[in-house]
XYZ file of C-alpha atoms in Angstrom:
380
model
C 104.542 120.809 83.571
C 107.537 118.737 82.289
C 108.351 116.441 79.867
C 111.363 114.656 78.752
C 111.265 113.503 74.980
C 113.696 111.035 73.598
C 115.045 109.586 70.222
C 116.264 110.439 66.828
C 119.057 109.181 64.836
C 116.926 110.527 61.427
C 114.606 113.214 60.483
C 111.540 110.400 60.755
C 112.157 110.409 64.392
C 113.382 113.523 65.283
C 110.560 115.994 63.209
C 107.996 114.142 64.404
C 109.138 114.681 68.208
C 109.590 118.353 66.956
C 105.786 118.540 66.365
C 104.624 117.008 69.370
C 107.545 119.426 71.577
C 105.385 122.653 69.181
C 101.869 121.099 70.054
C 102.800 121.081 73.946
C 104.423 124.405 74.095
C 100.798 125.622 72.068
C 98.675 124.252 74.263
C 101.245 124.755 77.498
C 103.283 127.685 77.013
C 104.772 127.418 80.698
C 105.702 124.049 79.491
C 109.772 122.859 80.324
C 110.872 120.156 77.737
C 113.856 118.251 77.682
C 115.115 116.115 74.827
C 117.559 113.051 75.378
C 119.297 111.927 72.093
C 122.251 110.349 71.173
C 125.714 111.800 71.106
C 126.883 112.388 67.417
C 123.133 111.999 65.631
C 121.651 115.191 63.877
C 118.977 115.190 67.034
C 122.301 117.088 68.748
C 121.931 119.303 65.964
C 118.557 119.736 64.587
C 117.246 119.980 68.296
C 118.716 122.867 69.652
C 118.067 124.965 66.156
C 114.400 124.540 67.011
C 114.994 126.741 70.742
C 115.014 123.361 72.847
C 117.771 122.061 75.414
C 118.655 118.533 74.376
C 121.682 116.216 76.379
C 123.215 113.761 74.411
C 123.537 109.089 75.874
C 126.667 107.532 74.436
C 124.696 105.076 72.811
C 124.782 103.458 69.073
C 123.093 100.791 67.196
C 124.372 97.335 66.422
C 126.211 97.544 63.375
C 125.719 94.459 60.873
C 128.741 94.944 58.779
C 131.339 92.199 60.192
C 133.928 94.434 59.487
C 137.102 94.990 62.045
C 136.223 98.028 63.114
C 132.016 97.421 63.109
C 132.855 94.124 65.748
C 134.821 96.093 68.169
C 131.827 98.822 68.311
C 130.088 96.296 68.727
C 131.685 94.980 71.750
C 131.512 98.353 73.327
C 127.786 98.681 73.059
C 127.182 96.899 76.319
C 128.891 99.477 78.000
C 127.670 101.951 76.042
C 123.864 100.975 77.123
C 125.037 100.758 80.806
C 126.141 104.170 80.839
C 123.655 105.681 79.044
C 121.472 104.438 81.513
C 123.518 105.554 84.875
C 123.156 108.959 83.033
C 119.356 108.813 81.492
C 118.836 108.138 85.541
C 120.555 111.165 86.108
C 118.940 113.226 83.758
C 115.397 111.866 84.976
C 115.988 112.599 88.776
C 117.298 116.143 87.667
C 114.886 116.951 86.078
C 112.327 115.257 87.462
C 109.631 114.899 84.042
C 105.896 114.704 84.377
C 105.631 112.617 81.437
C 108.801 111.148 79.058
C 107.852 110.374 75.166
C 109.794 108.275 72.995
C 109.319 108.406 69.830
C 111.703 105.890 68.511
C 115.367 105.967 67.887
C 118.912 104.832 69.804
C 118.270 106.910 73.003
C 115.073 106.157 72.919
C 115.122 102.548 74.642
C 117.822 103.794 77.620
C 115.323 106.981 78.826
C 112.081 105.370 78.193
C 112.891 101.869 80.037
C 114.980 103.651 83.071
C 111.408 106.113 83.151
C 109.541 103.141 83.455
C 111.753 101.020 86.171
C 111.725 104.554 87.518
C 107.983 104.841 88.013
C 107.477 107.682 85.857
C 104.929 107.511 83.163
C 105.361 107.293 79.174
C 103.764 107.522 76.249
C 105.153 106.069 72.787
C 104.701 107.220 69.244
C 105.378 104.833 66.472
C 105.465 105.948 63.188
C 105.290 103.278 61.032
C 103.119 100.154 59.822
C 105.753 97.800 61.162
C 106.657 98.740 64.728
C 110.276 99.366 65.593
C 111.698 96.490 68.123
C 112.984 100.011 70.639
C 108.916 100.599 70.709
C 108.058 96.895 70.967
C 110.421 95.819 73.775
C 108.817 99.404 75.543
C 105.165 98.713 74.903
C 104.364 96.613 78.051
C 105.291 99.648 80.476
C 104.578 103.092 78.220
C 101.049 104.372 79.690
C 99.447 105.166 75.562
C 100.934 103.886 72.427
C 99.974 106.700 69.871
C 100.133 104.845 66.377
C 100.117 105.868 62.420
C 98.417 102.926 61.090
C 95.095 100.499 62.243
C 95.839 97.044 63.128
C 98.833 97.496 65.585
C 97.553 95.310 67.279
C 99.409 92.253 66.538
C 102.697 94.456 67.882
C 101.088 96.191 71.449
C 98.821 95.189 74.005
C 95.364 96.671 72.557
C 93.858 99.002 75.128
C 96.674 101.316 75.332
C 96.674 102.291 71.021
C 95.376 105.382 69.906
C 95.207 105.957 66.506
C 96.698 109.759 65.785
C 98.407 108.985 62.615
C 101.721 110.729 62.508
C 103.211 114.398 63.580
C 103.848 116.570 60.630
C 105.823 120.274 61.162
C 103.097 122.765 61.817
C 104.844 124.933 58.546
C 104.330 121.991 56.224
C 100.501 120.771 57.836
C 99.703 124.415 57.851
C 101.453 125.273 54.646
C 101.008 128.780 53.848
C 104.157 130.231 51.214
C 103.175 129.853 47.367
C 104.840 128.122 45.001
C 106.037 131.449 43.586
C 108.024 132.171 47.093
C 109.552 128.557 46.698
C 110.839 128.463 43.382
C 112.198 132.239 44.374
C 113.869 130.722 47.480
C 115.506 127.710 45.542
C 116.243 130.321 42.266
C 113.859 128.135 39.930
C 111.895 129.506 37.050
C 108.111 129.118 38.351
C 107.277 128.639 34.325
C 108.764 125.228 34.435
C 108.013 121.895 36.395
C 109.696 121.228 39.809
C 110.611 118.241 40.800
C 111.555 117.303 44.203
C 113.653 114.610 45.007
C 115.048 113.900 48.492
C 116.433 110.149 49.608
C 115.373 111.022 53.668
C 117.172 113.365 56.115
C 120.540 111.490 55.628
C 120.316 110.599 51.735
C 119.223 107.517 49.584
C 122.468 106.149 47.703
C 120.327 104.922 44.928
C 118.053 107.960 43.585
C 121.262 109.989 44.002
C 122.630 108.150 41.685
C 119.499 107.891 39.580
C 119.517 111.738 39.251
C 123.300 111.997 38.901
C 124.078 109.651 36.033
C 121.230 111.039 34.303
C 121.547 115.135 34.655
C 121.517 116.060 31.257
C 117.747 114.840 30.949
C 116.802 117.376 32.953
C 117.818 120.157 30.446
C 116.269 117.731 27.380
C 112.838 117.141 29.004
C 113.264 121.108 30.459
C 112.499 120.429 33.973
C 114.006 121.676 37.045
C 115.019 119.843 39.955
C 115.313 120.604 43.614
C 117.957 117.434 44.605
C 118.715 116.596 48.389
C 121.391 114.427 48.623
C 122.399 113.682 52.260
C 125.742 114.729 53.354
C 127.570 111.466 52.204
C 127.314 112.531 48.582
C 126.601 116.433 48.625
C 130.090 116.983 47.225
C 130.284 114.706 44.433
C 126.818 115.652 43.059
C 127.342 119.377 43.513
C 130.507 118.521 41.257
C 128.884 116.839 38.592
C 126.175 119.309 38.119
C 128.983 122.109 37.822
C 130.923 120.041 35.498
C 127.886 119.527 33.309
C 127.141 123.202 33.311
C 123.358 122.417 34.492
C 123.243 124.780 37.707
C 120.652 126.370 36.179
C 118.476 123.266 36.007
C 119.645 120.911 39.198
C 119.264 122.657 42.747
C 121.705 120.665 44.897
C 121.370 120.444 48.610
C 123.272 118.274 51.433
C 119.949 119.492 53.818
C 116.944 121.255 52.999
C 115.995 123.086 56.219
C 113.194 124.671 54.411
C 111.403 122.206 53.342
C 108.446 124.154 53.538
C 109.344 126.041 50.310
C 110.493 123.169 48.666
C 107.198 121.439 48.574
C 105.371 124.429 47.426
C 107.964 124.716 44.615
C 107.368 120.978 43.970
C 105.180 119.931 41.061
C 106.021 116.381 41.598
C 108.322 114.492 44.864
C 110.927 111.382 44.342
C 111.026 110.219 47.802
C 111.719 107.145 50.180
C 108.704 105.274 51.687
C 109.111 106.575 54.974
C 106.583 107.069 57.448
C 107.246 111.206 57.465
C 107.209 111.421 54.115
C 104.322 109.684 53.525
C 102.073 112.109 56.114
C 103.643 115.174 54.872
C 102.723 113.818 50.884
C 99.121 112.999 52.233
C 98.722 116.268 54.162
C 100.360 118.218 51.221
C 98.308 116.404 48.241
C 101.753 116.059 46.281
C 102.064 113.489 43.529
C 104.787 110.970 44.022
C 107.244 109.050 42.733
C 107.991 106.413 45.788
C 110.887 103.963 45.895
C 111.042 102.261 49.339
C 114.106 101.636 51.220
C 115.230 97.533 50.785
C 117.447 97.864 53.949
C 114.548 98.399 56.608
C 112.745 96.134 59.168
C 110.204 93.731 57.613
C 110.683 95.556 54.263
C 107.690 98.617 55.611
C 108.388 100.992 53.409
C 107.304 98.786 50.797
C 103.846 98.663 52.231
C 103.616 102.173 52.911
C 104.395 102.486 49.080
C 101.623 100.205 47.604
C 99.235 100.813 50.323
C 99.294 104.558 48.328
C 99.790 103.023 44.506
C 97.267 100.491 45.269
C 94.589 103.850 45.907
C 95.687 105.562 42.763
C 97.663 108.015 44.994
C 101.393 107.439 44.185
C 103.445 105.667 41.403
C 105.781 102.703 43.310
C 109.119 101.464 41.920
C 111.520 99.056 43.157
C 115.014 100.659 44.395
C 116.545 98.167 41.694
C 114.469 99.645 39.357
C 114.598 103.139 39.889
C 118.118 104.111 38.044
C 116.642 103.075 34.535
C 112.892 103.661 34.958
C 112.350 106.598 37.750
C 113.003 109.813 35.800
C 111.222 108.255 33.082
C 107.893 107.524 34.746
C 108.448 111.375 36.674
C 108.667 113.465 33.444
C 105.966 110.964 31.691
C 103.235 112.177 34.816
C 104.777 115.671 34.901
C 103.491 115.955 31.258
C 100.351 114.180 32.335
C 98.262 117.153 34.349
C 95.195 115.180 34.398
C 97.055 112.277 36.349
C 98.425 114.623 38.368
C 95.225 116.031 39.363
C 94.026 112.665 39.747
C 96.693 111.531 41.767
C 96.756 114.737 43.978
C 92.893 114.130 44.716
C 93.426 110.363 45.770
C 96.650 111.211 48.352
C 94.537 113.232 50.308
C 91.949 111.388 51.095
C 94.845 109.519 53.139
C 95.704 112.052 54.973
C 95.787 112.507 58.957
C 95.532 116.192 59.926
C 96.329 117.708 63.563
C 98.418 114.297 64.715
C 100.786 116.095 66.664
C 97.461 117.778 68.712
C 95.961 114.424 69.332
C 99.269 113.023 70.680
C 99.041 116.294 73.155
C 95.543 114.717 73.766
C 96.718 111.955 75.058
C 99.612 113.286 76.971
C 97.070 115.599 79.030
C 94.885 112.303 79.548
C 98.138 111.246 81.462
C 98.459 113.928 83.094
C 94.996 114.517 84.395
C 94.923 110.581 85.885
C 98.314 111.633 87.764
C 97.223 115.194 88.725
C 99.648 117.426 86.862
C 97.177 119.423 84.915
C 93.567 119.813 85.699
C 90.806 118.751 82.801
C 90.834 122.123 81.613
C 94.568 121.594 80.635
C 96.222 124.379 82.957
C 99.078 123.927 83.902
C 99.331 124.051 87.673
């Protein structure tokens, strides 16, 4: 059996597409997968680190900025698209897929519309509450629409969404090292809070700076600090914390690969209001400190933020408001065990375990109708 999954451009799409490539090799070890990303985005990276082959469209996003520069990329995106797609069709008759999944992302639209014109069939996962306009424009041709959230309805035609909820990293679902093994790992004292704060796979501009113009609290209040801050400001933070002499007290990281250890170090997580996140929190039972991204379609985060304060199951602050009141409210509930405990109890009940097996689920559903596999899943 083959399949060809696309996207990326951030950890949101890419670890998710991760966890459904895992579920498929478990269930279908004879399994060849493919992924198609963009040329330049972290999938070219983060892809073939996990053992699978990935080839790389010349393909970007629209950039809003009217800068110089930003309008003449701009200009080139039409050719861009048109040969991405002379080489997605490539790539497709190549290869020759069973099944291609997007799962949201630049490369994303190219593969999964040329799979459609193509006859091939597709499956889509969308992640979040608000559905991307890659998965929208795709939704008409793409065979099952695996969603996160109820009510997608008002986005894709009704009788092809399955509710799965979202593909979480079988070493975080299945988390299994102790907090003592993460706070070795990260060279914390396990006798002191953890907090973990991380601004998504490329950074958040704002609770870097939240955490870097206030770095001496951390010492005062006597609380560690695991701190991912993207590549754009790694440098910069990592030389403030050696300035201040606080090394002992601020972990700084451009990446965390392992992010497995870093939640079970975590007492508490400072995080963006994306859709990963937000499964791996739920899964996890972490207590949160959530400030949404402002510069995302329809504003989601922001709902996937109070849909979780609104249940008791996170704390939710404005990305204004974080710089003056997020460290704050995190040491105030990091002395607070009880609301911990309280809050830890109320995130899990939101949780949505074995996604990345259900998507499978659905895949084979394809794949029986067409032939591929028989309904005992083998492979033939």
């Amino acid at each position: 059996m083959k399949a060809i999954i696309s996207g990326g451009g951030t950890g949101g799409h890419i670890f998710p597409a991760l966890a459904i490539a895992a579920a498929l090799k478990r269930r279908h070890p004879e399994a060849d997968i493919l992924f198609v990303g963009a040329r330049g985005r972290m999938e070219m990276e983060k892809v073939p680190a996990a053992g699978y082959p990935i080839k790389g469209l010349p393909i970007a996003g629209l950039q809003r900025q009217l800068t110089l520069s930003n309008i003449i990329k701009n200009l080139q995106l039409p050719f861009k698209m048109l040969h991405s797609r002379v080489l997605v069709r490539r790539i497709l008759r190549q290869f020759s897929p069973d099944i291609v999944v997007g799962v949201g992302g630049f490369a994303s639209q190219p593969t999964l519309s040329t799979a459609q014109r193509m006859g091939l069939p597709t499956l889509l996962q969308e992640q979040n509450s608000y559905a991307g306009l890659t998965n929208k424009t795709l939704a008409r041709g793409a065979d099952r629409i695996c969603v996160a959230y109820p009510d997608m309805e008002r986005f894709f035609p009704a009788d092809k969404i399955v509710l799965t909820g979202n593909p979480v990293r079988a070493d975080i679902e299945q988390l299994s090292c102790t907090r003592d093994e993460g706070c070795a790992h990260f060279q914390l004292d396990p006798s002191l809070p953890v907090i973990l704060s991380v601004g998504g796979s490329l950074g958040a501009r704002s609770i870097n700076r939240m955490v870097m113009d206030n770095l001496q609290l951390f010492a005062q209040q006597r609380v560690q600090i695991i701190f991912q801050t993207g590549g754009a400001m790694h440098d910069e933070a990592r030389q403030a914390v050696e300035r201040a002499g606080l090394g002992q007290w601020v972990k700084v990281h451009p990446f965390i690969s392992r992010m497995d250890l870093a939640y079970a170090a975590a007492d508490l997580v400072i995080s963006r209001a994306g859709a990963l996140a937000i499964s791996e929190l739920c899964l996890l039972g972490k207590p949160a400190l959530l400030i949404p991204s402002p510069n995302v379609a329809e504003d989601h985060q922001t709902r996937n933020a109070k849909a979780l304060a609104d249940k008791g199951a996170a704390i939710m602050l404005t990305d204004a408001e974080c710089h003056d009141l997020g460290l704050p409210q995190a040491f105030d509930l990091l002395h607070n065990p009880e609301r911990c405990a309280a809050m830890s109890q109320a995130i899990l009940t939101l949780a949505a375990p074995h996604a990345a097996d259900r998507i499978v689920d659905e895949i084979d559903a394809i794949l029986v109708r067409n032939h591929v596999i028989d309904s005992a899943t083998e492979t033939k």
